[in-house]
Amino acid sequence: MDHVDDALIERVREVVASIPAGRVLAYGDVAELAGAPSPRLVGRILAVDGHDVPWHRVLRSDGTVAAHLATDQLARLRAEGVLADGQRIDMRRYRWTDPFPEPGDDQPALW
DNA sequence: CAGATGACGCCGA
DNA sequence: CTCGGCGCCATCT
């Protein structure tokens, strides 16, 4: 029961580690940036080897989080200023879409 | 080998 | 907007 390619695991971990505090990404976003074949793999990788990276900044594209993680994950995000409306995060506001922002092209205002 | 299961995503009703 | 169903990849029964 070995796992996914070590190279892929490393890439996923790097992408997750590069997410700034106060911003989040969807599993699908991480999959694209890391070149993972599917978002499901990202979840699996984080479950096994995500303990030492900011895994709480990765959630579903609709802003919800898995039930068994909700309490911890939402608390961690809240501590960074990512507020949830009940069980749901407002992705429009916190989603981090540009890992390498162009100079002068800032993130959308956090109103 | 076939079916079920997840830290998911998208589309149609 | 919510719900259900199907596709997705790798692993487990």
PDB file of N, CA and C in Angstrom, chain A residues 27-68:
ATOM      1  N   TYR A  27      -8.979  22.211  -3.556  1.00  0.00           N
ATOM      2  CA  TYR A  27      -8.204  21.013  -3.876  1.00  0.00           C
ATOM      3  C   TYR A  27      -7.903  21.001  -5.380  1.00  0.00           C
ATOM      4  N   GLY A  28      -8.875  21.401  -6.162  1.00  0.00           N
ATOM      5  CA  GLY A  28      -8.707  21.426  -7.612  1.00  0.00           C
ATOM      6  C   GLY A  28      -7.622  22.402  -8.036  1.00  0.00           C
ATOM      7  N   ASP A  29      -7.544  23.543  -7.352  1.00  0.00           N
ATOM      8  CA  ASP A  29      -6.510  24.528  -7.671  1.00  0.00           C
ATOM      9  C   ASP A  29      -5.141  23.936  -7.419  1.00  0.00           C
ATOM     10  N   VAL A  30      -4.977  23.314  -6.259  1.00  0.00           N
ATOM     11  CA  VAL A  30      -3.707  22.710  -5.895  1.00  0.00           C
ATOM     12  C   VAL A  30      -3.354  21.620  -6.907  1.00  0.00           C
ATOM     13  N   ALA A  31      -4.355  20.864  -7.333  1.00  0.00           N
ATOM     14  CA  ALA A  31      -4.128  19.786  -8.298  1.00  0.00           C
ATOM     15  C   ALA A  31      -3.539  20.357  -9.589  1.00  0.00           C
ATOM     16  N   GLU A  32      -4.120  21.463 -10.063  1.00  0.00           N
ATOM     17  CA  GLU A  32      -3.618  22.073 -11.290  1.00  0.00           C
ATOM     18  C   GLU A  32      -2.205  22.602 -11.116  1.00  0.00           C
ATOM     19  N   LEU A  33      -1.990  23.370 -10.065  1.00  0.00           N
ATOM     20  CA  LEU A  33      -0.677  23.976  -9.824  1.00  0.00           C
ATOM     21  C   LEU A  33       0.417  22.937  -9.626  1.00  0.00           C
ATOM     22  N   ALA A  34       0.058  21.810  -9.019  1.00  0.00           N
ATOM     23  CA  ALA A  34       1.062  20.781  -8.729  1.00  0.00           C
ATOM     24  C   ALA A  34       1.104  19.716  -9.822  1.00  0.00           C
ATOM     25  N   GLY A  35       0.165  19.803 -10.763  1.00  0.00           N
ATOM     26  CA  GLY A  35       0.142  18.825 -11.838  1.00  0.00           C
ATOM     27  C   GLY A  35      -0.408  17.480 -11.405  1.00  0.00           C
ATOM     28  N   ALA A  36      -1.285  17.494 -10.396  1.00  0.00           N
ATOM     29  CA  ALA A  36      -1.899  16.240  -9.933  1.00  0.00           C
ATOM     30  C   ALA A  36      -3.013  15.834 -10.893  1.00  0.00           C
ATOM     31  N   PRO A  37      -3.207  14.552 -11.121  1.00  0.00           N
ATOM     32  CA  PRO A  37      -4.205  14.035 -12.051  1.00  0.00           C
ATOM     33  C   PRO A  37      -5.643  14.288 -11.606  1.00  0.00           C
ATOM     34  N   SER A  38      -5.862  14.465 -10.318  1.00  0.00           N
ATOM     35  CA  SER A  38      -7.223  14.726  -9.855  1.00  0.00           C
ATOM     36  C   SER A  38      -7.208  15.322  -8.459  1.00  0.00           C
ATOM     37  N   PRO A  39      -8.221  16.119  -8.137  1.00  0.00           N
ATOM     38  CA  PRO A  39      -8.321  16.761  -6.824  1.00  0.00           C
ATOM     39  C   PRO A  39      -8.337  15.723  -5.707  1.00  0.00           C
ATOM     40  N   ARG A  40      -8.900  14.580  -5.972  1.00  0.00           N
ATOM     41  CA  ARG A  40      -8.973  13.532  -4.950  1.00  0.00           C
ATOM     42  C   ARG A  40      -7.591  13.149  -4.452  1.00  0.00           C
ATOM     43  N   LEU A  41      -6.637  13.133  -5.365  1.00  0.00           N
ATOM     44  CA  LEU A  41      -5.272  12.778  -4.995  1.00  0.00           C
ATOM     45  C   LEU A  41      -4.709  13.786  -4.008  1.00  0.00           C
ATOM     46  N   VAL A  42      -5.038  15.049  -4.225  1.00  0.00           N
ATOM     47  CA  VAL A  42      -4.541  16.105  -3.339  1.00  0.00           C
ATOM     48  C   VAL A  42      -5.031  15.838  -1.923  1.00  0.00           C
ATOM     49  N   GLY A  43      -6.296  15.514  -1.799  1.00  0.00           N
ATOM     50  CA  GLY A  43      -6.861  15.226  -0.480  1.00  0.00           C
ATOM     51  C   GLY A  43      -6.164  14.049   0.160  1.00  0.00           C
ATOM     52  N   ARG A  44      -5.905  13.041  -0.626  1.00  0.00           N
ATOM     53  CA  ARG A  44      -5.245  11.843  -0.103  1.00  0.00           C
ATOM     54  C   ARG A  44      -3.827  12.167   0.348  1.00  0.00           C
ATOM     55  N   ILE A  45      -3.117  12.926  -0.476  1.00  0.00           N
ATOM     56  CA  ILE A  45      -1.740  13.304  -0.154  1.00  0.00           C
ATOM     57  C   ILE A  45      -1.687  14.119   1.130  1.00  0.00           C
ATOM     58  N   LEU A  46      -2.595  15.067   1.267  1.00  0.00           N
ATOM     59  CA  LEU A  46      -2.609  15.892   2.473  1.00  0.00           C
ATOM     60  C   LEU A  46      -2.945  15.051   3.698  1.00  0.00           C
ATOM     61  N   ALA A  47      -3.806  14.072   3.507  1.00  0.00           N
ATOM     62  CA  ALA A  47      -4.197  13.213   4.631  1.00  0.00           C
ATOM     63  C   ALA A  47      -3.000  12.433   5.156  1.00  0.00           C
ATOM     64  N   VAL A  48      -2.135  12.006   4.232  1.00  0.00           N
ATOM     65  CA  VAL A  48      -0.986  11.199   4.618  1.00  0.00           C
ATOM     66  C   VAL A  48       0.257  12.035   4.926  1.00  0.00           C
ATOM     67  N   ASP A  49       0.544  13.004   4.052  1.00  0.00           N
ATOM     68  CA  ASP A  49       1.777  13.785   4.211  1.00  0.00           C
ATOM     69  C   ASP A  49       1.542  15.290   4.295  1.00  0.00           C
ATOM     70  N   GLY A  50       0.448  15.690   4.882  1.00  0.00           N
ATOM     71  CA  GLY A  50       0.170  17.118   4.953  1.00  0.00           C
ATOM     72  C   GLY A  50       0.297  17.686   6.349  1.00  0.00           C
ATOM     73  N   HIS A  51       0.772  16.848   7.264  1.00  0.00           N
ATOM     74  CA  HIS A  51       0.841  17.269   8.665  1.00  0.00           C
ATOM     75  C   HIS A  51       1.722  18.486   8.905  1.00  0.00           C
ATOM     76  N   ASP A  52       2.805  18.651   8.128  1.00  0.00           N
ATOM     77  CA  ASP A  52       3.726  19.763   8.376  1.00  0.00           C
ATOM     78  C   ASP A  52       3.624  20.914   7.375  1.00  0.00           C
ATOM     79  N   VAL A  53       2.480  20.999   6.681  1.00  0.00           N
ATOM     80  CA  VAL A  53       2.231  22.135   5.794  1.00  0.00           C
ATOM     81  C   VAL A  53       0.877  22.731   6.173  1.00  0.00           C
ATOM     82  N   PRO A  54       0.604  23.986   5.767  1.00  0.00           N
ATOM     83  CA  PRO A  54      -0.684  24.624   6.098  1.00  0.00           C
ATOM     84  C   PRO A  54      -1.858  23.986   5.359  1.00  0.00           C
ATOM     85  N   TRP A  55      -2.180  22.755   5.691  1.00  0.00           N
ATOM     86  CA  TRP A  55      -3.256  22.000   5.032  1.00  0.00           C
ATOM     87  C   TRP A  55      -4.628  22.667   5.212  1.00  0.00           C
ATOM     88  N   HIS A  56      -4.767  23.435   6.299  1.00  0.00           N
ATOM     89  CA  HIS A  56      -6.080  24.048   6.571  1.00  0.00           C
ATOM     90  C   HIS A  56      -6.434  25.130   5.557  1.00  0.00           C
ATOM     91  N   ARG A  57      -5.438  25.545   4.743  1.00  0.00           N
ATOM     92  CA  ARG A  57      -5.735  26.574   3.722  1.00  0.00           C
ATOM     93  C   ARG A  57      -6.228  25.940   2.436  1.00  0.00           C
ATOM     94  N   VAL A  58      -6.481  24.636   2.450  1.00  0.00           N
ATOM     95  CA  VAL A  58      -7.016  23.942   1.273  1.00  0.00           C
ATOM     96  C   VAL A  58      -8.403  23.427   1.612  1.00  0.00           C
ATOM     97  N   LEU A  59      -9.391  23.806   0.797  1.00  0.00           N
ATOM     98  CA  LEU A  59     -10.761  23.387   1.052  1.00  0.00           C
ATOM     99  C   LEU A  59     -11.487  23.148  -0.260  1.00  0.00           C
ATOM    100  N   ARG A  60     -12.773  22.811  -0.170  1.00  0.00           N
ATOM    101  CA  ARG A  60     -13.543  22.524  -1.380  1.00  0.00           C
ATOM    102  C   ARG A  60     -13.810  23.796  -2.157  1.00  0.00           C
ATOM    103  N   SER A  61     -14.016  23.632  -3.476  1.00  0.00           N
ATOM    104  CA  SER A  61     -14.226  24.787  -4.344  1.00  0.00           C
ATOM    105  C   SER A  61     -15.498  25.543  -3.986  1.00  0.00           C
ATOM    106  N   ASP A  62     -16.426  24.911  -3.304  1.00  0.00           N
ATOM    107  CA  ASP A  62     -17.668  25.594  -2.935  1.00  0.00           C
ATOM    108  C   ASP A  62     -17.557  26.255  -1.558  1.00  0.00           C
ATOM    109  N   GLY A  63     -16.383  26.156  -0.959  1.00  0.00           N
ATOM    110  CA  GLY A  63     -16.159  26.846   0.316  1.00  0.00           C
ATOM    111  C   GLY A  63     -16.451  26.017   1.550  1.00  0.00           C
ATOM    112  N   THR A  64     -16.892  24.771   1.371  1.00  0.00           N
ATOM    113  CA  THR A  64     -17.167  23.908   2.526  1.00  0.00           C
ATOM    114  C   THR A  64     -15.938  23.058   2.832  1.00  0.00           C
ATOM    115  N   VAL A  65     -15.917  22.449   4.012  1.00  0.00           N
ATOM    116  CA  VAL A  65     -14.802  21.586   4.384  1.00  0.00           C
ATOM    117  C   VAL A  65     -15.340  20.238   4.850  1.00  0.00           C
ATOM    118  N   ALA A  66     -14.477  19.219   4.815  1.00  0.00           N
ATOM    119  CA  ALA A  66     -14.897  17.879   5.236  1.00  0.00           C
ATOM    120  C   ALA A  66     -15.342  17.916   6.691  1.00  0.00           C
ATOM    121  N   ALA A  67     -16.372  17.162   7.022  1.00  0.00           N
ATOM    122  CA  ALA A  67     -16.984  17.166   8.354  1.00  0.00           C
ATOM    123  C   ALA A  67     -15.997  16.898   9.485  1.00  0.00           C
ATOM    124  N   HIS A  68     -15.136  15.895   9.333  1.00  0.00           N
ATOM    125  CA  HIS A  68     -14.217  15.545  10.410  1.00  0.00           C
ATOM    126  C   HIS A  68     -13.133  16.588  10.649  1.00  0.00           C
TER     127      HIS A  68
END
